Amino acid sequence: MRLNDEEYHGESLYRAYLEALEQCQLPSPTPGDEAPPYNLLFTRSWLLVIPREHEGCDSISVNSLGFAGSLFVKNEQQFKRLEELGPMSLLNAVARKK
């Protein structure tokens, strides 16, 4: 979802967030209820929600920054596994499929 500078304030950003959740078939946040897992990225011009099936793959955790191109590993073994899998395969393994 694209946002323009005039819309970049709390209320419109929240509406864009709710619309993105709806498009991903995720429930709107409710106080006290646990939300299904997803990653959220946004800038001044766009907002992206990525529904997730898993927190990670082969002991490699993936957070929102992974979908922005920054994958982090804790040790050489994870680094080698990431090289074997490839970044896109790792992201695909954690994202929810329709």
CSV table of C-alpha atoms in Angstrom, one decimal:
chain,number,residue,atom,x,y,z
A,1,MET,CA,0.0,0.0,0.0
A,2,ARG,CA,1.4,3.4,-1.0
A,3,LEU,CA,1.2,6.4,1.4
A,4,ASN,CA,1.7,10.0,0.3
A,5,ASP,CA,3.3,12.7,2.5
A,6,GLU,CA,-0.1,14.3,3.3
A,7,GLU,CA,-1.3,11.0,4.7
A,8,TYR,CA,1.8,10.3,6.8
A,9,HIS,CA,0.3,10.8,10.2
A,10,GLY,CA,-1.0,8.4,12.9
A,11,GLU,CA,-4.6,8.1,11.9
A,12,SER,CA,-4.0,7.4,8.2
A,13,LEU,CA,-1.1,5.1,8.9
A,14,TYR,CA,-3.3,3.1,11.2
A,15,ARG,CA,-6.0,2.9,8.6
A,16,ALA,CA,-3.5,1.7,6.0
A,17,TYR,CA,-2.2,-0.9,8.5
A,18,LEU,CA,-5.8,-2.2,9.1
A,19,GLU,CA,-6.4,-2.3,5.3
A,20,ALA,CA,-3.2,-4.3,4.8
A,21,LEU,CA,-4.2,-6.8,7.5
A,22,GLU,CA,-7.6,-7.2,5.8
A,23,GLN,CA,-6.0,-7.8,2.4
A,24,CYS,CA,-3.8,-10.5,4.0
A,25,GLN,CA,-6.9,-12.0,5.7
A,26,LEU,CA,-5.5,-11.3,9.2
A,27,PRO,CA,-7.7,-10.1,12.0
A,28,SER,CA,-7.6,-6.5,13.3
A,29,PRO,CA,-5.7,-6.2,16.6
A,30,THR,CA,-7.8,-6.7,19.7
A,31,PRO,CA,-6.5,-5.9,23.2
A,32,GLY,CA,-5.8,-9.1,25.0
A,33,ASP,CA,-6.0,-11.4,22.0
A,34,GLU,CA,-2.9,-12.9,20.5
A,35,ALA,CA,-2.5,-12.0,16.8
A,36,PRO,CA,-1.4,-14.5,14.2
A,37,PRO,CA,2.3,-14.1,13.3
A,38,TYR,CA,3.2,-11.6,10.6
A,39,ASN,CA,6.0,-9.2,9.8
A,40,LEU,CA,5.4,-5.5,9.3
A,41,LEU,CA,7.6,-3.1,7.3
A,42,PHE,CA,6.8,0.5,6.4
A,43,THR,CA,8.4,3.7,5.2
A,44,ARG,CA,7.1,7.1,4.4
A,45,SER,CA,5.8,5.9,1.1
A,46,TRP,CA,4.7,2.2,1.6
A,47,LEU,CA,3.5,-0.3,4.1
A,48,LEU,CA,3.9,-4.1,3.8
A,49,VAL,CA,2.5,-6.9,5.9
A,50,ILE,CA,3.8,-10.5,5.4
A,51,PRO,CA,1.8,-13.2,7.1
A,52,ARG,CA,4.0,-15.9,8.5
A,53,GLU,CA,3.7,-19.7,9.0
A,54,HIS,CA,6.9,-20.1,10.9
A,55,GLU,CA,9.3,-18.0,13.0
A,56,GLY,CA,12.3,-19.4,11.2
A,57,CYS,CA,13.7,-22.3,9.2
A,58,ASP,CA,16.5,-24.7,10.1
A,59,SER,CA,17.3,-22.8,13.3
A,60,ILE,CA,17.6,-19.5,11.4
A,61,SER,CA,15.1,-16.9,12.8
A,62,VAL,CA,13.6,-14.4,10.4
A,63,ASN,CA,12.3,-11.0,11.5
A,64,SER,CA,10.9,-8.1,9.5
A,65,LEU,CA,14.3,-7.0,8.4
A,66,GLY,CA,14.8,-10.3,6.6
A,67,PHE,CA,12.1,-9.2,4.2
A,68,ALA,CA,14.0,-5.9,3.7
A,69,GLY,CA,17.1,-7.8,2.8
A,70,SER,CA,18.9,-8.2,6.1
A,71,LEU,CA,19.2,-11.8,7.2
A,72,PHE,CA,21.1,-12.4,10.5
A,73,VAL,CA,22.7,-15.6,11.6
A,74,LYS,CA,24.3,-16.5,14.9
A,75,ASN,CA,27.1,-18.7,13.8
A,76,GLU,CA,29.1,-20.3,11.0
A,77,GLN,CA,26.7,-23.3,10.8
A,78,GLN,CA,23.7,-21.1,10.2
A,79,PHE,CA,25.6,-19.0,7.7
A,80,LYS,CA,26.5,-22.2,5.7
A,81,ARG,CA,22.9,-23.4,5.9
A,82,LEU,CA,21.7,-20.0,4.6
A,83,GLU,CA,24.1,-20.2,1.7
A,84,GLU,CA,22.7,-23.7,0.9
A,85,LEU,CA,19.1,-22.6,1.1
A,86,GLY,CA,19.4,-19.2,-0.5
A,87,PRO,CA,17.8,-16.1,0.9
A,88,MET,CA,14.6,-16.3,-1.1
A,89,SER,CA,14.0,-20.0,-0.1
A,90,LEU,CA,14.5,-19.1,3.5
A,91,LEU,CA,11.9,-16.2,3.3
A,92,ASN,CA,9.5,-18.5,1.3
A,93,ALA,CA,9.8,-21.1,4.1
A,94,VAL,CA,8.6,-18.8,6.8
A,95,ALA,CA,5.9,-16.9,4.8
A,96,ARG,CA,2.3,-18.0,4.8
A,97,LYS,CA,1.1,-19.5,1.5
A,98,LYS,CA,-2.4,-18.9,0.4
